[in-house]
Short mmCIF file of C-alpha atoms in Angstrom, two decimals:
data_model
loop_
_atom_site.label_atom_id
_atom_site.label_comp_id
_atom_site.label_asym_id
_atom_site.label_seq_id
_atom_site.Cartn_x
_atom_site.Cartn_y
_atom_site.Cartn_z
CA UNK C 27 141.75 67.87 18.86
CA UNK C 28 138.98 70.31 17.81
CA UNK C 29 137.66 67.86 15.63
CA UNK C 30 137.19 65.16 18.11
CA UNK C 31 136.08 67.70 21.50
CA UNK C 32 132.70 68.12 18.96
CA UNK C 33 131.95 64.43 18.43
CA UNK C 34 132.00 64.08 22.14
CA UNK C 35 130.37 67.12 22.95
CA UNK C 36 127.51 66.31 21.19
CA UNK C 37 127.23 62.98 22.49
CA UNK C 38 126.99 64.15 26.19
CA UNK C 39 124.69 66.55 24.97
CA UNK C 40 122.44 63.44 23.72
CA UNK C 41 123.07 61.79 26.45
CA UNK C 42 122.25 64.13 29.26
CA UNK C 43 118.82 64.99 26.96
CA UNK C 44 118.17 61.40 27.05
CA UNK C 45 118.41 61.04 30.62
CA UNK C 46 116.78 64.18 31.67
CA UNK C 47 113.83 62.51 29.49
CA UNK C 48 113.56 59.58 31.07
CA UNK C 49 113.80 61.68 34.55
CA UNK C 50 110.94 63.16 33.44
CA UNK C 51 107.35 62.34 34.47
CA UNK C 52 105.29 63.86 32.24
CA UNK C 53 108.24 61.78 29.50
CA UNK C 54 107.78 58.50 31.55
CA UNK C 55 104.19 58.25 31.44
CA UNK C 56 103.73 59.49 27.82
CA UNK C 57 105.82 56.31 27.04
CA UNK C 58 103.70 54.25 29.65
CA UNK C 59 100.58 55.06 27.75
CA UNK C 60 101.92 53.91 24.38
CA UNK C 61 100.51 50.14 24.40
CA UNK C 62 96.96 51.27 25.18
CA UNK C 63 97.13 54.07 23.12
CA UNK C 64 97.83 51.70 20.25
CA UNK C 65 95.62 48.65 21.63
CA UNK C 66 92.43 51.43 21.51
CA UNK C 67 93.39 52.49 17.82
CA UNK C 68 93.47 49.11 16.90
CA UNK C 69 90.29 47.36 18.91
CA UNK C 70 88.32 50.88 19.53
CA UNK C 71 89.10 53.88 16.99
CA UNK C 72 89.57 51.84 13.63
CA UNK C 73 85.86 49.69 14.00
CA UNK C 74 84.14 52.97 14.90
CA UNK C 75 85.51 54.76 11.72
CA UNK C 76 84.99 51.84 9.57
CA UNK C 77 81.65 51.19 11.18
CA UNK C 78 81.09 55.10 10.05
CA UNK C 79 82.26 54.54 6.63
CA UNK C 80 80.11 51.21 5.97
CA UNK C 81 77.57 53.05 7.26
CA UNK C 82 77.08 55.14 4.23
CA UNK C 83 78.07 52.63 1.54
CA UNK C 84 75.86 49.38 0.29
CA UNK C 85 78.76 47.05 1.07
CA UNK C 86 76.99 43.39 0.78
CA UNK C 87 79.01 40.16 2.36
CA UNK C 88 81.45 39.25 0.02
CA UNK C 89 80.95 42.43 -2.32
CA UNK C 90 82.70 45.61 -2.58
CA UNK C 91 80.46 48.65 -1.51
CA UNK C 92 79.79 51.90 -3.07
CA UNK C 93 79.82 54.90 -1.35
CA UNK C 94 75.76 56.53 -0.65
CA UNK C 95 75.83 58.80 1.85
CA UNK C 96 73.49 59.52 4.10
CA UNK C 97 70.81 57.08 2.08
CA UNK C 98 70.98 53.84 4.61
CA UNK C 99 70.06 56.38 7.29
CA UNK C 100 66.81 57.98 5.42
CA UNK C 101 65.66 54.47 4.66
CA UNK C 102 65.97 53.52 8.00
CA UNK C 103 63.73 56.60 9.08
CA UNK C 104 60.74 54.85 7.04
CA UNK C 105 61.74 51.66 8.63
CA UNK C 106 58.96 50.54 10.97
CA UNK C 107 60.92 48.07 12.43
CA UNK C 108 63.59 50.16 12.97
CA UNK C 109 61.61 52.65 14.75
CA UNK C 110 60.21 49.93 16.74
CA UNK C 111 63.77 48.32 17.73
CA UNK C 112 64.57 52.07 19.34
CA UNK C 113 61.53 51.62 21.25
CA UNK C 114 62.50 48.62 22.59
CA UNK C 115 66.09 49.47 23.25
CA UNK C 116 64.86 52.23 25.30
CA UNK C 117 62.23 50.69 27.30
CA UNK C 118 64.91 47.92 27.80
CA UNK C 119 67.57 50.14 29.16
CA UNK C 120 65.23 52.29 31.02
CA UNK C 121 63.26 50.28 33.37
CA UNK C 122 65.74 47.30 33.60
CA UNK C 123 68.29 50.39 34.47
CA UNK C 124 66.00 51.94 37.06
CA UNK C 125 65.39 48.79 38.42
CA UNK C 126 69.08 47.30 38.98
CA UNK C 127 70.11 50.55 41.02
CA UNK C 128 67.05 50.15 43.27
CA UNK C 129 67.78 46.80 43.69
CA UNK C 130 71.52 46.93 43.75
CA UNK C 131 71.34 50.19 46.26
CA UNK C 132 68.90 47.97 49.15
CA UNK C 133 71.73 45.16 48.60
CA UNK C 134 74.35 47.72 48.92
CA UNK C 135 72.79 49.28 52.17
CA UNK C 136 71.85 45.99 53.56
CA UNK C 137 75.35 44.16 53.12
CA UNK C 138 76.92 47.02 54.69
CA UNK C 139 75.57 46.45 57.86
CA UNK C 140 77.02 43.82 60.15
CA UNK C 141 75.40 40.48 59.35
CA UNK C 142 76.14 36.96 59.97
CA UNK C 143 78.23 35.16 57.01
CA UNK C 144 78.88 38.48 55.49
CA UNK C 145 81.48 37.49 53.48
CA UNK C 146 79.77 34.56 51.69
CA UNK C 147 76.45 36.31 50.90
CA UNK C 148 78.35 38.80 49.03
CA UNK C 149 80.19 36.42 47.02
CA UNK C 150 76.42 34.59 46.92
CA UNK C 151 75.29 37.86 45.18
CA UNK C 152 78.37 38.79 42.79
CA UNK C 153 77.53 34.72 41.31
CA UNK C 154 74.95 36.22 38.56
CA UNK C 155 77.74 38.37 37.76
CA UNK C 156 80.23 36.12 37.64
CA UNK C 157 78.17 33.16 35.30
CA UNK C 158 78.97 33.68 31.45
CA UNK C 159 76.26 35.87 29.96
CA UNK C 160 75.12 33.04 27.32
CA UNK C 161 74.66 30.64 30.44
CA UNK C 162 72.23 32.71 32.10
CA UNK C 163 70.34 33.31 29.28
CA UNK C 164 70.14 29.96 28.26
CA UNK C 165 68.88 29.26 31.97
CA UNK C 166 66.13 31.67 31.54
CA UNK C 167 65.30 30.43 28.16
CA UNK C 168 64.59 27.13 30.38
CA UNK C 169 62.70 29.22 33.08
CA UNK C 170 60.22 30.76 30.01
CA UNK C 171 59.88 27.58 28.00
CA UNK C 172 55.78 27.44 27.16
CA UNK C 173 56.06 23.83 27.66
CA UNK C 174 58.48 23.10 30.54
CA UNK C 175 58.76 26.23 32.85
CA UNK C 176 58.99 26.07 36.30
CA UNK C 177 57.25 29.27 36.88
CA UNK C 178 54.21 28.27 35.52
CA UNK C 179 54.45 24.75 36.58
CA UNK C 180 54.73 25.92 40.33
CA UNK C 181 51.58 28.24 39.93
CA UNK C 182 49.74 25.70 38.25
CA UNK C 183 50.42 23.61 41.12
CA UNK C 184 49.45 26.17 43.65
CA UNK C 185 45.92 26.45 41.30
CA UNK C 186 46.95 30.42 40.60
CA UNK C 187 46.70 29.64 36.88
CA UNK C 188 45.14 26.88 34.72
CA UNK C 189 47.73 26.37 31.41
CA UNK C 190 51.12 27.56 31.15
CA UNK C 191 52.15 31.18 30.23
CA UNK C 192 53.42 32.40 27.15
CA UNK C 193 56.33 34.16 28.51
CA UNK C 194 58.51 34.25 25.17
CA UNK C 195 55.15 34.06 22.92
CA UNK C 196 53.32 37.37 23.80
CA UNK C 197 54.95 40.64 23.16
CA UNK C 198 54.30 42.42 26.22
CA UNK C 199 55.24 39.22 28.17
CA UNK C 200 58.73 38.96 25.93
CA UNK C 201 59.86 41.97 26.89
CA UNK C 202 59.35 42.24 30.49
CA UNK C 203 60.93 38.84 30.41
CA UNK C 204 63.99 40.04 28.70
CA UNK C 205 64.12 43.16 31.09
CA UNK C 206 63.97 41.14 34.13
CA UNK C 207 66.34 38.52 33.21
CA UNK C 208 68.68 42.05 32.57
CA UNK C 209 67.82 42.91 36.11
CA UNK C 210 68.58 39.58 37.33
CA UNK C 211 72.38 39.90 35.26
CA UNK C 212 73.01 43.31 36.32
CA UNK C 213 72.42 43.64 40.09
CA UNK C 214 75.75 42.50 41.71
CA UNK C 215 78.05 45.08 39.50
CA UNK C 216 75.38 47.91 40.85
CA UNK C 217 75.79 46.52 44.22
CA UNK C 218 79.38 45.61 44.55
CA UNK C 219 80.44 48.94 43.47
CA UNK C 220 77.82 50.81 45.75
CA UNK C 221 79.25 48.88 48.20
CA UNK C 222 82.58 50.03 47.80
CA UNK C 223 81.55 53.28 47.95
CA UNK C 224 79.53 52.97 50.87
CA UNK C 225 82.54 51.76 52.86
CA UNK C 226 84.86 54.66 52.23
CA UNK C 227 82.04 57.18 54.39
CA UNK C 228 83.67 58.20 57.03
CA UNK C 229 81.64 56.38 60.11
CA UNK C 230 82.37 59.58 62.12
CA UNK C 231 79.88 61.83 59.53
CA UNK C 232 76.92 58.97 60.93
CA UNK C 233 78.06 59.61 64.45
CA UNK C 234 77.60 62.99 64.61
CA UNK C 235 74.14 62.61 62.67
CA UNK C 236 73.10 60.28 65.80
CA UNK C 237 74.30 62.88 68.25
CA UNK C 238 71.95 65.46 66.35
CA UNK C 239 69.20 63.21 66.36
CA UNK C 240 69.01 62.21 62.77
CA UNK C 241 66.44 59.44 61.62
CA UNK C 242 67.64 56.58 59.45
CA UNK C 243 66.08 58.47 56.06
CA UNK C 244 67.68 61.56 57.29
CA UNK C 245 70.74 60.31 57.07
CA UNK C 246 70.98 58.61 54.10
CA UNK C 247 69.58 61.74 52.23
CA UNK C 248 72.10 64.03 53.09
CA UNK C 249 75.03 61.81 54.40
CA UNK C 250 74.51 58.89 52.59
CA UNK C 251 73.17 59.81 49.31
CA UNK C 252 75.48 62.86 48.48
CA UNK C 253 78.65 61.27 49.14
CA UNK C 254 77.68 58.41 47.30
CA UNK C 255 76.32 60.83 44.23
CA UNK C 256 79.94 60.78 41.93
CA UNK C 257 79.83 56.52 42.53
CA UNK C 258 76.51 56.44 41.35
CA UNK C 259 76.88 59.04 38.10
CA UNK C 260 79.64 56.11 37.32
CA UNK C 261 78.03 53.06 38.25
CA UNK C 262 74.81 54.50 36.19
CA UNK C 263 76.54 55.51 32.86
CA UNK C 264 78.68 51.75 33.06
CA UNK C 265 74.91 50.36 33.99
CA UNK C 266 72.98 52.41 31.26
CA UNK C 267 76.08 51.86 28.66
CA UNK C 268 76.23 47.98 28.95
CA UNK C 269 71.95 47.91 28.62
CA UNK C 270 71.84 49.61 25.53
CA UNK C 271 73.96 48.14 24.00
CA UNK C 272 72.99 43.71 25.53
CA UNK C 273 73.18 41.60 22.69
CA UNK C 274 74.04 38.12 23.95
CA UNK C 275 71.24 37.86 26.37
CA UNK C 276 68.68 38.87 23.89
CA UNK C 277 69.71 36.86 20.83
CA UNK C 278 70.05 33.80 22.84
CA UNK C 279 66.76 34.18 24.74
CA UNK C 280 64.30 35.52 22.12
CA UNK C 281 66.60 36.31 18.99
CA UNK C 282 64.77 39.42 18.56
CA UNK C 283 61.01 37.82 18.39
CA UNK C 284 57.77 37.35 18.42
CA UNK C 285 57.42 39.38 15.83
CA UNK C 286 60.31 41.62 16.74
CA UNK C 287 58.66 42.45 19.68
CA UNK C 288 62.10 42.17 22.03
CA UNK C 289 64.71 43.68 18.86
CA UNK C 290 67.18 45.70 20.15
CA UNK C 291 69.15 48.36 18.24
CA UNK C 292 72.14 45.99 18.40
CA UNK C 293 70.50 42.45 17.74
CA UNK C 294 68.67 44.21 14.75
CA UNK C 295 71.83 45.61 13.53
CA UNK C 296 73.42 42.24 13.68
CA UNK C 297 70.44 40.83 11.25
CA UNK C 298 70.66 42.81 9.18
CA UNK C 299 74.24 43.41 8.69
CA UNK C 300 75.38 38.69 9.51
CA UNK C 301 72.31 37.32 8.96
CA UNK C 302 70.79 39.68 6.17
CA UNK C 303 74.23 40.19 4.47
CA UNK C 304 73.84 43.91 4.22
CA UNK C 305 76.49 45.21 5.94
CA UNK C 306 75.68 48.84 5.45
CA UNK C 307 72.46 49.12 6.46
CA UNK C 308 74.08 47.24 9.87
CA UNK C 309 76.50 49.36 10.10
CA UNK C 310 74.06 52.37 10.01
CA UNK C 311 72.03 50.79 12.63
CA UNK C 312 75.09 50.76 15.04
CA UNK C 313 76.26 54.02 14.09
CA UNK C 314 72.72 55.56 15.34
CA UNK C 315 73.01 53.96 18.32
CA UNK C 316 76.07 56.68 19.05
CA UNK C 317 73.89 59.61 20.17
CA UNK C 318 71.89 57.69 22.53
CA UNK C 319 75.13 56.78 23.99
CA UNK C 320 77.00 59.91 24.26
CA UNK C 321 73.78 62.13 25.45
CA UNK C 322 73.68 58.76 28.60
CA UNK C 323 77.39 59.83 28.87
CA UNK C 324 77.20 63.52 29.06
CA UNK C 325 74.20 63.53 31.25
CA UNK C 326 76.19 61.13 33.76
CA UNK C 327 79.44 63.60 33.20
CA UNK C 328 77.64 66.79 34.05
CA UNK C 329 75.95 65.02 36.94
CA UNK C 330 78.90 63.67 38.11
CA UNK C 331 80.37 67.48 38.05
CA UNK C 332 77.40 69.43 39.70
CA UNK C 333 78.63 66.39 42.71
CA UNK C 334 81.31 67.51 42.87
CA UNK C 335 80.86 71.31 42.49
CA UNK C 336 78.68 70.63 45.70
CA UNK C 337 80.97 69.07 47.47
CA UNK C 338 83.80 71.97 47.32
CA UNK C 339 86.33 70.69 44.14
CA UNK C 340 87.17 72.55 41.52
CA UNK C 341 87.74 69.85 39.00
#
C-alpha cells in the first residue's frame, strides 16, 4: 500500500500546483504574453541585432561578409552625403512634426465643438490617413510634375506666375515639398487621437472656469492644455518616430533627389545597402539612426512623467 499512497500523493501534489498556477494572475498573463513575446523576437529583436552585426562587417549582396568593426561608421563620418542625409532627416521630422500637431491640435479643438455633420467631417479628415502611403505620394508626384501640375497651372491662370515651378527640380523647393506632403499624411492620426483625448475632460472642469470668468485662452492653457499634456508626449513620440524614419513617401516622390537634396537617413540607407549592394554600409546607416530615436523617445518619456508628477501620480 505504501508503495502506491506515494504515486498518488505526488500526483495531487502536481495537480493542485498545476491548478493553483493557472489560478494565478501573475501565471495567466505570463502565458498570455508568450505569442508576442515570440512574434517581437522574431519581427523586432532578431533584425535589430543582425542589423547591428551587418553593421560592422562588409557583407556585399550575394557575398559572405567579414567582420570590421567600427570602420563602416568612420567612413560614414567623412561621408558628405551622409552628413547631408542627417540634415535632411532632421529638418524633415522637425518642421513637418511641428507642423502636424499645430494643425492636428486646431482640428482637434475645432471638431470638438458641436458642428453640423460632425460625424462625416471627421471621417472626411481621417481619409489622408486612411489612403495607402504609396497612393498619396504618387498623387503628389502628379501635383509637383514640372510639366503637368495643377498648382502651377492654376497660378498661371490667375497671372501670379509666368512658367511652371520646379517643385521636385530645386532643392529648397524638393524638400519643403516632401515636408508638406508629410504634413498633409500625418494630420488625421495627430488629430484623431487629440480628439480622443479632448473628449475624456471632464465638461464640469470648463464649467467652473466660466463661473470664474475664464477667457477662451485661459482655459485651454491651464484646463485644456495640461490634461491633454501625457496624450500629446504620446501622440508626439508616435508622430516624431514615424517622420524619421518615412521611407515610402520619399522614395516614391523624389527617390532621394535632385542631387540628394530630399535623402533621408532611411532612403539613403536603402541605396546603399538594395540598390548599391553594400549591405554593411546600409546597415550602418540604419543602425545610426538609433540614437536619434531613443533621445525623441526619452525626451517624450520624461515629459510624459514631469505630466504626470504635476498632476498628483506617483507612477
Amino acid at each position: 500500500m505504501a508503495v502506491i499512497a506515494e504515486p498518488v500523493a505526488a500526483q495531487l501534489k502536481r495537480g493542485s500546483l498545476w491548478s493553483r498556477a493557472f489560478e494565478s494572475r501573475n501565471f495567466l498573463g505570463a502565458m498570455f504574453m508568450v505569442p508576442a513575446i515570440a512574434i517581437l523576437i522574431l519581427f523586432l529583436a532578431y533584425p535589430l541585432a543582425l542589423g547591428f552585426w551587418l553593421g560592422m562587417t562588409d557583407t556585399k549582396i550575394g557575398g559572405v561578409g567579414r567582420f570590421i568593426g567600427f570602420q563602416n561608421f568612420v567612413s560614414l563620418s567623412k561621408d558628405s552625403v551622409f552628413w547631408l542625409s542627417v540634415f535632411n532627416t532632421i529638418f524633415y521630422t522637425v518642421f513637418a512634426s511641428i507642423v502636424k500637431f499645430a494643425i492636428g491640435l486646431y482640428l482637434a479643438l475645432l471638431l470638438n465643438e458641436r458642428l453640423p455633420f460632425k460625424s462625416m467631417v471627421r471621417a472626411i479628415v481621417l481619409l489622408p490617413f486612411v489612403v495607402p502611403t504609396v497612393l498619396s505620394a504618387i498623387a503628389f508626384w502628379w501635383i509637383y510634375d514640372s510639366q503637368f501640375s495643377i498648382i502651377s497651372w492654376v497660378l498661371i491662370k490667375a497671372g501670379l506666375i509666368t512658367s511652371y515651378i520646379e517643385f521636385l527640380g530645386e532643392p529648397w523647393n524638393a524638400r519643403w515639398s516632401v515636408v508638406l506632403a508629410n504634413i498633409w499624411r500625418g494630420v488625421p492620426f495627430v488629430a484623431i487621437t487629440l480628439l480622443a483625448g479632448l473628449q475624456t475632460i471632464s465638461p464640469s472642469l470648463y464649467e467652473a472656469a466660466n463661473l470664474d470668468g475664464a477667457t477662451n485662452l485661459q482655459r485651454f492653457r491651464h484646463i485644456t492644455l495640461p490634461m491633454l499634456s501625457p496624450i500629446i508626449a504620446v501622440v508626439m513620440t508616435f508622430s516624431v518616430l514615424m517622420t524619421f524614419t518615412d521611407f515610402q513617401l520619399i522614395y516614391t516622390i523624389t527617390r532621394g533627389g535632385p542631387i540628394n537634396a530630399t535623402h533621408l537617413m532611411a532612403t539613403l540607407s536603402f541605396q546603399r545597402a538594395i540598390t548599391g549592394g553594400n549591405l554593411g554600409e546600409g546597415a550602418a546607416i540604419s543602425n545610426a539612426m538609433i540614437p536619434f530615436l531613443v533621445a525623441a523617445i526619452l525626451l517624450s518619456f520624461f515629459g510624459l512623467q514631469r505630466s504626470r508628477w504635476q498632476q498628483g501620480g506617483r507612477d
